[in-house]
Amino acid sequence: MAPTALHDSLPDEAEAFTPRQQAVLECALKLLVEGGEKALTTAGLARSANCSKESLYKWFGDRDGLLAAVVSYQASKVHFASEGAATDAVTFRSHLTAFVHELLGVLTGETSLALNRLAIGQSNREDARLGRLLLLRGKYTISTRARALLEAGRFRGFLKFEDADEAYQVLYGLAVRDQHIRQLLGDKPRTKDLDVDRQASLAVDRFYRLFGADAPLAGGGK
């Protein structure tokens, strides 16, 4: 059984898009994954999503705005609980586990892998917009909200650490391990890698051994 869902805990960026816009962005993701950035044109998307180019310009602006919306929409599939939603340790831990579960699901999904491969292939270009967008609207957005979640846990006495950024890096490493880079390079996931429930629970268990309220403070601090 998957961890507690966070969809009702906090409005996220996906809710800025209407259901119709989300359906269009899913079509845009499909075009981008299957044909690369050149395949994502307003004309092509209008045909694929059965909508007018005028609607696309109204919703997303120019092509750069469309690409930014696509990346934001993909990143918004990682949900977060409200920082004040967990008033007890059990609920907070379930929210943290749910976050890790969704992070793994998005990062190891074919869409994110394809987007990252495409961005890496363009990384030596001066106009490597996709890579910058994946960093700014993907990785950095998620890490900022994740650090806020960890800070909320520390404030309520559920976690103990000195640096939220370092704590998140540890959590990310425990969760993702080398799985993402292996899949980016074409390695097929192992059976145990596909058990996202187990991987999320293990990552949070190990994180709590280091940063749980009852654990020694990492770095030897008091």
CSV table of N, CA and C in Angstrom, one decimal, residues 13 44 90 95 98 100 102 106 116 137 148 179 188 204:
chain,number,residue,atom,x,y,z
A,13,GLU,N,1.5,23.5,-7.5
A,13,GLU,CA,1.5,24.2,-8.7
A,13,GLU,C,0.6,23.6,-9.7
A,44,GLY,N,1.9,21.8,-33.6
A,44,GLY,CA,1.9,20.3,-33.3
A,44,GLY,C,1.1,20.0,-32.1
A,90,VAL,N,3.9,10.9,14.2
A,90,VAL,CA,3.5,9.8,13.2
A,90,VAL,C,3.0,10.4,11.9
A,95,HIS,N,4.0,11.9,6.1
A,95,HIS,CA,4.1,12.9,5.1
A,95,HIS,C,5.5,12.9,4.5
A,98,ALA,N,5.7,9.9,2.2
A,98,ALA,CA,4.9,10.1,1.0
A,98,ALA,C,5.6,11.0,0.0
A,100,VAL,N,8.9,11.2,-0.3
A,100,VAL,CA,10.0,10.4,-0.9
A,100,VAL,C,9.4,9.4,-1.9
A,102,GLU,N,6.7,9.8,-3.8
A,102,GLU,CA,6.4,10.5,-5.0
A,102,GLU,C,7.6,11.0,-5.7
A,106,VAL,N,8.4,10.0,-9.6
A,106,VAL,CA,8.6,11.0,-10.7
A,106,VAL,C,10.0,10.8,-11.3
A,116,ASN,N,15.4,14.5,-18.8
A,116,ASN,CA,16.8,14.7,-18.3
A,116,ASN,C,17.8,14.3,-19.4
A,137,ARG,N,12.9,25.2,-12.2
A,137,ARG,CA,11.5,24.9,-11.9
A,137,ARG,C,11.2,23.4,-11.5
A,148,ALA,N,11.9,23.1,3.5
A,148,ALA,CA,10.9,23.7,4.4
A,148,ALA,C,10.1,22.7,5.2
A,179,GLN,N,20.3,4.9,-8.4
A,179,GLN,CA,19.2,4.4,-9.3
A,179,GLN,C,19.0,5.3,-10.5
A,188,LYS,N,18.4,-1.1,-16.9
A,188,LYS,CA,17.0,-1.4,-16.5
A,188,LYS,C,16.9,-1.5,-15.0
A,204,VAL,N,13.5,6.6,4.6
A,204,VAL,CA,13.1,7.4,5.8
A,204,VAL,C,13.5,6.8,7.1
